[in-house]
Each structure stands twice: as C-alpha cells, then as structure tokens.
Amino acid sequence: MAELIVALDVSSACEAEAVVKRLGATVSFYKIGLELFAATGPEVVARVKGQGKRVFLDLKLHDIPRTVERTVKSCGVLGVDLLTIHSSGGRAMIRAAAEAAASFGSAAPCVVAVTCLTSLDQQDLTDLGIGRPMPEQVAALGSLAVGAGAQGIVCSPQEVAAMRRLLGPAALLVTPGVRPAGADVGDQKRVATPAQAVRDGSTHLVVGRPILDAVDPCAAAQAITADMLR
Ligand code: C5P
C-alpha cells in the first residue's frame, strides 16, 4: 500500500518537532531535506525518530563510491528508513550505496535514486552534452539505478506509470509534485492528485505545502490519505 511522506520543509528542529506533534498519528513518515539537515545537523533525524516516526533523508548523494558508501553507513547509524542518491553518480557509486545500506540487515535503509532533476529541461541536457530526449534519459538512469541495486527511484507523477512498466512491480517509486484536486500547485509544474499517483504505481507520495500551509494540517493529511485509498 502506498504511503504518505510529509516534507519537513522548515528551518529548525523545533519547527519540525511541532509539525510532527501536530500531525500526530495521521502521519508516520517524514522527509528531511538539505535545508533542514544543514540547519540542524543529524540531530533532527534522532528527534523525529524519537517521536516514533520513520525518516526519509533526502540528501541526494553524488560523490565517489567510497564517500557515498561511508555516508550511507552514517545514515544507517542514524536509523534513516529511506535515502536518496543520484543515478548519475554511476553504477559503482549506486552499488556502493546499496551494499552499504544492505550491511544494516533488517534495519537497512532503502536507497532510491534521482534520475533527472525535474528542474532540468532538454536544453540543460544538451548543455551537459546529453543528446537523447529527456524521457529516454530518465528511463536509462532509472534502469541503471535499479540494475545496480537501488530499490527504486524518485520521479514526477507524470513519469510514474512509464517507470512502473519499465522497472517492474517491486521498484519503489517516490513521487513529489502531488496536489489534492483543486489545490494551489505553487511552483510545481507536473502535478497529479494522490489518487492518480497511486493508480499509476507510486509507492511513496511526498507532500509539503498542501499540508504544512493548510489551516488544519491534520485534516489536510487525512484528506490526502483518504484520496490515496480511492
Ligand atoms: O510543497 P511540496 O509538496 O511541493 O513539496 C514537495 C517536496 O518534494 C519538497 O521538499 C521538494 O523539495 C521535493 N521535491 C520536489 N520535486 C522534485 C524532487 C523533490 O518537489 N522533483
């Protein structure tokens, strides 16, 4: 069954703890990204874990295999449940991340790979010396990541159906860009409703502002969870 992950896009551990407390039993999985991690350090992971929640640490690791291997081990010690790497770090780096995670046995974090950042367009690929169309590049990087041991990828809701067909039933497909029907899309361009993302094969829906900025965040999270079950 697909799960809701709430993005803790705040800048202090106190604010993060307040969000987690306010959402209570409605949400059990939270994303900690670069902003919060850089502001607070790894302690915020312990604090969210201490509230009985699971943590998706979204640091998008991209470095030489040895550095990524050792960083994934540090993330494993922190007890994170899900973490991100960049597919473009290459096969050896992805494998190093997957093996480092697997060394934690039953407590192993799941490793998911970013394919092409959704902030990039075809011109950016050209500037990077990549000639093939974006969908082919995303598919190639997704296959590389899962073939090298990642459990799945991060992708937009618009790509999720194709990625499910390509990567098979076991792959984790983590999708940001989810918006309840009729909601303000903000700066997200390629959005889908929770129901649509789940129907298309998303396993983890990452939602930030529609919950954090709601007048009643708990009710907003409950409505999204209900839509995911439709
Ligand atoms: O507020 P919103 O629901 O748009 O937040 C989505 C979260 O997912 C943010 O933390 C954002 O940085 C992240 N994200 C994204 N699009 C991507 C990858 C990550 O919005 N392609």
mmCIF file with all atom_site columns, N, CA, C and O and ligand atoms in Angstrom, residues 7-9 31 58 60 116-119 154-156 176-179 185 187-188 206-210 212, ligand 1:
data_model
loop_
_atom_site.group_PDB
_atom_site.id
_atom_site.type_symbol
_atom_site.label_atom_id
_atom_site.label_alt_id
_atom_site.label_comp_id
_atom_site.label_asym_id
_atom_site.label_entity_id
_atom_site.label_seq_id
_atom_site.pdbx_PDB_ins_code
_atom_site.Cartn_x
_atom_site.Cartn_y
_atom_site.Cartn_z
_atom_site.occupancy
_atom_site.B_iso_or_equiv
_atom_site.pdbx_formal_charge
_atom_site.auth_seq_id
_atom_site.auth_comp_id
_atom_site.auth_asym_id
_atom_site.auth_atom_id
_atom_site.pdbx_PDB_model_num
ATOM   1   N N  . ALA A 1 7   ? 6.917  16.341 3.754   1.00 0.00 ? 7   ALA A N  1
ATOM   2   C CA . ALA A 1 7   ? 8.215  17.022 3.644   1.00 0.00 ? 7   ALA A CA 1
ATOM   3   C C  . ALA A 1 7   ? 8.331  18.051 4.759   1.00 0.00 ? 7   ALA A C  1
ATOM   4   O O  . ALA A 1 7   ? 7.534  18.985 4.830   1.00 0.00 ? 7   ALA A O  1
ATOM   5   N N  . LEU A 1 8   ? 9.321  17.863 5.622   1.00 0.00 ? 8   LEU A N  1
ATOM   6   C CA . LEU A 1 8   ? 9.544  18.817 6.708   1.00 0.00 ? 8   LEU A CA 1
ATOM   7   C C  . LEU A 1 8   ? 10.368 19.989 6.170   1.00 0.00 ? 8   LEU A C  1
ATOM   8   O O  . LEU A 1 8   ? 11.548 20.139 6.488   1.00 0.00 ? 8   LEU A O  1
ATOM   9   N N  . ASP A 1 9   ? 9.746  20.793 5.318   1.00 0.00 ? 9   ASP A N  1
ATOM   10  C CA . ASP A 1 9   ? 10.434 21.939 4.725   1.00 0.00 ? 9   ASP A CA 1
ATOM   11  C C  . ASP A 1 9   ? 10.345 23.138 5.669   1.00 0.00 ? 9   ASP A C  1
ATOM   12  O O  . ASP A 1 9   ? 9.647  24.122 5.386   1.00 0.00 ? 9   ASP A O  1
ATOM   13  N N  . LYS A 1 31  ? 9.968  13.500 5.470   1.00 0.00 ? 31  LYS A N  1
ATOM   14  C CA . LYS A 1 31  ? 11.168 13.767 4.669   1.00 0.00 ? 31  LYS A CA 1
ATOM   15  C C  . LYS A 1 31  ? 11.961 14.908 5.293   1.00 0.00 ? 31  LYS A C  1
ATOM   16  O O  . LYS A 1 31  ? 11.434 15.987 5.543   1.00 0.00 ? 31  LYS A O  1
ATOM   17  N N  . ASP A 1 58  ? 16.634 13.039 2.469   1.00 0.00 ? 58  ASP A N  1
ATOM   18  C CA . ASP A 1 58  ? 16.755 13.385 1.043   1.00 0.00 ? 58  ASP A CA 1
ATOM   19  C C  . ASP A 1 58  ? 17.971 14.283 0.821   1.00 0.00 ? 58  ASP A C  1
ATOM   20  O O  . ASP A 1 58  ? 17.823 15.488 0.632   1.00 0.00 ? 58  ASP A O  1
ATOM   21  N N  . LYS A 1 60  ? 20.318 13.469 -1.569  1.00 0.00 ? 60  LYS A N  1
ATOM   22  C CA . LYS A 1 60  ? 20.711 13.290 -2.985  1.00 0.00 ? 60  LYS A CA 1
ATOM   23  C C  . LYS A 1 60  ? 22.225 13.128 -3.127  1.00 0.00 ? 60  LYS A C  1
ATOM   24  O O  . LYS A 1 60  ? 22.910 13.948 -3.751  1.00 0.00 ? 60  LYS A O  1
ATOM   25  N N  . CYS A 1 116 ? 16.667 12.378 -13.469 1.00 0.00 ? 116 CYS A N  1
ATOM   26  C CA . CYS A 1 116 ? 16.974 13.752 -13.882 1.00 0.00 ? 116 CYS A CA 1
ATOM   27  C C  . CYS A 1 116 ? 16.182 14.674 -12.971 1.00 0.00 ? 116 CYS A C  1
ATOM   28  O O  . CYS A 1 116 ? 14.967 14.494 -12.854 1.00 0.00 ? 116 CYS A O  1
ATOM   29  N N  . LEU A 1 117 ? 16.835 15.644 -12.376 1.00 0.00 ? 117 LEU A N  1
ATOM   30  C CA . LEU A 1 117 ? 16.105 16.613 -11.551 1.00 0.00 ? 117 LEU A CA 1
ATOM   31  C C  . LEU A 1 117 ? 14.984 17.225 -12.390 1.00 0.00 ? 117 LEU A C  1
ATOM   32  O O  . LEU A 1 117 ? 15.194 17.541 -13.575 1.00 0.00 ? 117 LEU A O  1
ATOM   33  N N  . THR A 1 118 ? 13.829 17.407 -11.784 1.00 0.00 ? 118 THR A N  1
ATOM   34  C CA . THR A 1 118 ? 12.710 17.970 -12.558 1.00 0.00 ? 118 THR A CA 1
ATOM   35  C C  . THR A 1 118 ? 12.924 19.447 -12.876 1.00 0.00 ? 118 THR A C  1
ATOM   36  O O  . THR A 1 118 ? 12.175 20.036 -13.648 1.00 0.00 ? 118 THR A O  1
ATOM   37  N N  . SER A 1 119 ? 13.953 20.034 -12.300 1.00 0.00 ? 119 SER A N  1
ATOM   38  C CA . SER A 1 119 ? 14.286 21.430 -12.648 1.00 0.00 ? 119 SER A CA 1
ATOM   39  C C  . SER A 1 119 ? 15.067 21.514 -13.960 1.00 0.00 ? 119 SER A C  1
ATOM   40  O O  . SER A 1 119 ? 15.305 22.614 -14.463 1.00 0.00 ? 119 SER A O  1
ATOM   41  N N  . VAL A 1 154 ? 13.194 8.273  -7.574  1.00 0.00 ? 154 VAL A N  1
ATOM   42  C CA . VAL A 1 154 ? 12.303 9.406  -7.338  1.00 0.00 ? 154 VAL A CA 1
ATOM   43  C C  . VAL A 1 154 ? 11.864 9.881  -8.718  1.00 0.00 ? 154 VAL A C  1
ATOM   44  O O  . VAL A 1 154 ? 12.701 10.026 -9.613  1.00 0.00 ? 154 VAL A O  1
ATOM   45  N N  . CYS A 1 155 ? 10.578 10.077 -8.930  1.00 0.00 ? 155 CYS A N  1
ATOM   46  C CA . CYS A 1 155 ? 10.147 10.556 -10.246 1.00 0.00 ? 155 CYS A CA 1
ATOM   47  C C  . CYS A 1 155 ? 8.899  11.421 -10.113 1.00 0.00 ? 155 CYS A C  1
ATOM   48  O O  . CYS A 1 155 ? 8.249  11.426 -9.063  1.00 0.00 ? 155 CYS A O  1
ATOM   49  N N  . SER A 1 156 ? 8.589  12.158 -11.169 1.00 0.00 ? 156 SER A N  1
ATOM   50  C CA . SER A 1 156 ? 7.399  13.010 -11.125 1.00 0.00 ? 156 SER A CA 1
ATOM   51  C C  . SER A 1 156 ? 6.174  12.111 -11.337 1.00 0.00 ? 156 SER A C  1
ATOM   52  O O  . SER A 1 156 ? 6.275  11.060 -11.961 1.00 0.00 ? 156 SER A O  1
ATOM   53  N N  . PRO A 1 176 ? 7.193  13.299 -5.567  1.00 0.00 ? 176 PRO A N  1
ATOM   54  C CA . PRO A 1 176 ? 6.740  14.617 -5.117  1.00 0.00 ? 176 PRO A CA 1
ATOM   55  C C  . PRO A 1 176 ? 5.801  15.177 -6.179  1.00 0.00 ? 176 PRO A C  1
ATOM   56  O O  . PRO A 1 176 ? 5.435  14.468 -7.115  1.00 0.00 ? 176 PRO A O  1
ATOM   57  N N  . GLY A 1 177 ? 5.381  16.421 -6.027  1.00 0.00 ? 177 GLY A N  1
ATOM   58  C CA . GLY A 1 177 ? 4.508  17.018 -7.050  1.00 0.00 ? 177 GLY A CA 1
ATOM   59  C C  . GLY A 1 177 ? 3.092  16.497 -6.959  1.00 0.00 ? 177 GLY A C  1
ATOM   60  O O  . GLY A 1 177 ? 2.385  16.396 -7.963  1.00 0.00 ? 177 GLY A O  1
ATOM   61  N N  . VAL A 1 178 ? 2.659  16.145 -5.747  1.00 0.00 ? 178 VAL A N  1
ATOM   62  C CA . VAL A 1 178 ? 1.297  15.642 -5.553  1.00 0.00 ? 178 VAL A CA 1
ATOM   63  C C  . VAL A 1 178 ? 0.435  16.767 -4.987  1.00 0.00 ? 178 VAL A C  1
ATOM   64  O O  . VAL A 1 178 ? 0.833  17.452 -4.057  1.00 0.00 ? 178 VAL A O  1
ATOM   65  N N  . ARG A 1 179 ? -0.723 16.955 -5.581  1.00 0.00 ? 179 ARG A N  1
ATOM   66  C CA . ARG A 1 179 ? -1.634 18.014 -5.139  1.00 0.00 ? 179 ARG A CA 1
ATOM   67  C C  . ARG A 1 179 ? -3.061 17.490 -5.121  1.00 0.00 ? 179 ARG A C  1
ATOM   68  O O  . ARG A 1 179 ? -3.505 16.884 -6.106  1.00 0.00 ? 179 ARG A O  1
ATOM   69  N N  . VAL A 1 185 ? -1.095 24.823 -7.017  1.00 0.00 ? 185 VAL A N  1
ATOM   70  C CA . VAL A 1 185 ? 0.053  23.970 -7.394  1.00 0.00 ? 185 VAL A CA 1
ATOM   71  C C  . VAL A 1 185 ? 1.388  24.637 -7.053  1.00 0.00 ? 185 VAL A C  1
ATOM   72  O O  . VAL A 1 185 ? 2.433  24.005 -7.127  1.00 0.00 ? 185 VAL A O  1
ATOM   73  N N  . ASP A 1 187 ? 4.840  26.243 -7.202  1.00 0.00 ? 187 ASP A N  1
ATOM   74  C CA . ASP A 1 187 ? 5.840  26.213 -8.274  1.00 0.00 ? 187 ASP A CA 1
ATOM   75  C C  . ASP A 1 187 ? 5.960  24.823 -8.906  1.00 0.00 ? 187 ASP A C  1
ATOM   76  O O  . ASP A 1 187 ? 6.825  24.596 -9.746  1.00 0.00 ? 187 ASP A O  1
ATOM   77  N N  . GLN A 1 188 ? 5.124  23.888 -8.511  1.00 0.00 ? 188 GLN A N  1
ATOM   78  C CA . GLN A 1 188 ? 5.166  22.557 -9.120  1.00 0.00 ? 188 GLN A CA 1
ATOM   79  C C  . GLN A 1 188 ? 4.481  22.628 -10.476 1.00 0.00 ? 188 GLN A C  1
ATOM   80  O O  . GLN A 1 188 ? 3.382  23.160 -10.594 1.00 0.00 ? 188 GLN A O  1
ATOM   81  N N  . VAL A 1 206 ? 5.286  12.229 -1.683  1.00 0.00 ? 206 VAL A N  1
ATOM   82  C CA . VAL A 1 206 ? 5.903  13.264 -0.846  1.00 0.00 ? 206 VAL A CA 1
ATOM   83  C C  . VAL A 1 206 ? 5.098  14.550 -0.982  1.00 0.00 ? 206 VAL A C  1
ATOM   84  O O  . VAL A 1 206 ? 4.955  15.083 -2.085  1.00 0.00 ? 206 VAL A O  1
ATOM   85  N N  . VAL A 1 207 ? 4.559  15.032 0.118   1.00 0.00 ? 207 VAL A N  1
ATOM   86  C CA . VAL A 1 207 ? 3.716  16.234 0.085   1.00 0.00 ? 207 VAL A CA 1
ATOM   87  C C  . VAL A 1 207 ? 4.216  17.219 1.141   1.00 0.00 ? 207 VAL A C  1
ATOM   88  O O  . VAL A 1 207 ? 4.443  16.836 2.288   1.00 0.00 ? 207 VAL A O  1
ATOM   89  N N  . GLY A 1 208 ? 4.378  18.467 0.728   1.00 0.00 ? 208 GLY A N  1
ATOM   90  C CA . GLY A 1 208 ? 4.818  19.507 1.648   1.00 0.00 ? 208 GLY A CA 1
ATOM   91  C C  . GLY A 1 208 ? 3.748  20.541 1.890   1.00 0.00 ? 208 GLY A C  1
ATOM   92  O O  . GLY A 1 208 ? 2.898  20.398 2.771   1.00 0.00 ? 208 GLY A O  1
ATOM   93  N N  . ARG A 1 209 ? 3.764  21.603 1.059   1.00 0.00 ? 209 ARG A N  1
ATOM   94  C CA . ARG A 1 209 ? 2.922  22.778 1.309   1.00 0.00 ? 209 ARG A CA 1
ATOM   95  C C  . ARG A 1 209 ? 1.432  22.508 1.449   1.00 0.00 ? 209 ARG A C  1
ATOM   96  O O  . ARG A 1 209 ? 0.780  23.148 2.291   1.00 0.00 ? 209 ARG A O  1
ATOM   97  N N  . PRO A 1 210 ? 0.836  21.581 0.667   1.00 0.00 ? 210 PRO A N  1
ATOM   98  C CA . PRO A 1 210 ? -0.614 21.381 0.849   1.00 0.00 ? 210 PRO A CA 1
ATOM   99  C C  . PRO A 1 210 ? -0.975 20.960 2.274   1.00 0.00 ? 210 PRO A C  1
ATOM   100 O O  . PRO A 1 210 ? -2.112 21.160 2.715   1.00 0.00 ? 210 PRO A O  1
ATOM   101 N N  . LEU A 1 212 ? 1.573  21.495 5.133   1.00 0.00 ? 212 LEU A N  1
ATOM   102 C CA . LEU A 1 212 ? 2.216  22.449 6.060   1.00 0.00 ? 212 LEU A CA 1
ATOM   103 C C  . LEU A 1 212 ? 1.506  23.799 6.086   1.00 0.00 ? 212 LEU A C  1
ATOM   104 O O  . LEU A 1 212 ? 1.426  24.442 7.128   1.00 0.00 ? 212 LEU A O  1
HETATM 105 O O1 . C5P B 2 .   ? 5.498  21.623 -1.004  1.00 0.00 ? 1   C5P B O1 1
HETATM 106 P P1 . C5P B 2 .   ? 5.597  20.494 -1.980  1.00 0.00 ? 1   C5P B P1 1
HETATM 107 O O2 . C5P B 2 .   ? 4.507  19.459 -1.831  1.00 0.00 ? 1   C5P B O2 1
HETATM 108 O O3 . C5P B 2 .   ? 5.757  20.965 -3.394  1.00 0.00 ? 1   C5P B O3 1
HETATM 109 O O4 . C5P B 2 .   ? 6.948  19.757 -1.545  1.00 0.00 ? 1   C5P B O4 1
HETATM 110 C C1 . C5P B 2 .   ? 7.476  18.695 -2.234  1.00 0.00 ? 1   C5P B C1 1
HETATM 111 C C2 . C5P B 2 .   ? 8.790  18.285 -1.649  1.00 0.00 ? 1   C5P B C2 1
HETATM 112 O O5 . C5P B 2 .   ? 9.433  17.402 -2.556  1.00 0.00 ? 1   C5P B O5 1
HETATM 113 C C3 . C5P B 2 .   ? 9.773  19.415 -1.411  1.00 0.00 ? 1   C5P B C3 1
HETATM 114 O O6 . C5P B 2 .   ? 10.565 19.060 -0.271  1.00 0.00 ? 1   C5P B O6 1
HETATM 115 C C4 . C5P B 2 .   ? 10.611 19.436 -2.656  1.00 0.00 ? 1   C5P B C4 1
HETATM 116 O O7 . C5P B 2 .   ? 11.913 19.935 -2.443  1.00 0.00 ? 1   C5P B O7 1
HETATM 117 C C5 . C5P B 2 .   ? 10.658 17.962 -3.009  1.00 0.00 ? 1   C5P B C5 1
HETATM 118 N N1 . C5P B 2 .   ? 10.877 17.673 -4.430  1.00 0.00 ? 1   C5P B N1 1
HETATM 119 C C6 . C5P B 2 .   ? 10.080 18.192 -5.435  1.00 0.00 ? 1   C5P B C6 1
HETATM 120 N N2 . C5P B 2 .   ? 10.289 17.867 -6.746  1.00 0.00 ? 1   C5P B N2 1
HETATM 121 C C7 . C5P B 2 .   ? 11.269 17.041 -7.052  1.00 0.00 ? 1   C5P B C7 1
HETATM 122 C C8 . C5P B 2 .   ? 12.059 16.485 -6.057  1.00 0.00 ? 1   C5P B C8 1
HETATM 123 C C9 . C5P B 2 .   ? 11.827 16.826 -4.741  1.00 0.00 ? 1   C5P B C9 1
HETATM 124 O O8 . C5P B 2 .   ? 9.166  18.947 -5.162  1.00 0.00 ? 1   C5P B O8 1
HETATM 125 N N3 . C5P B 2 .   ? 11.427 16.707 -8.308  1.00 0.00 ? 1   C5P B N3 1
#
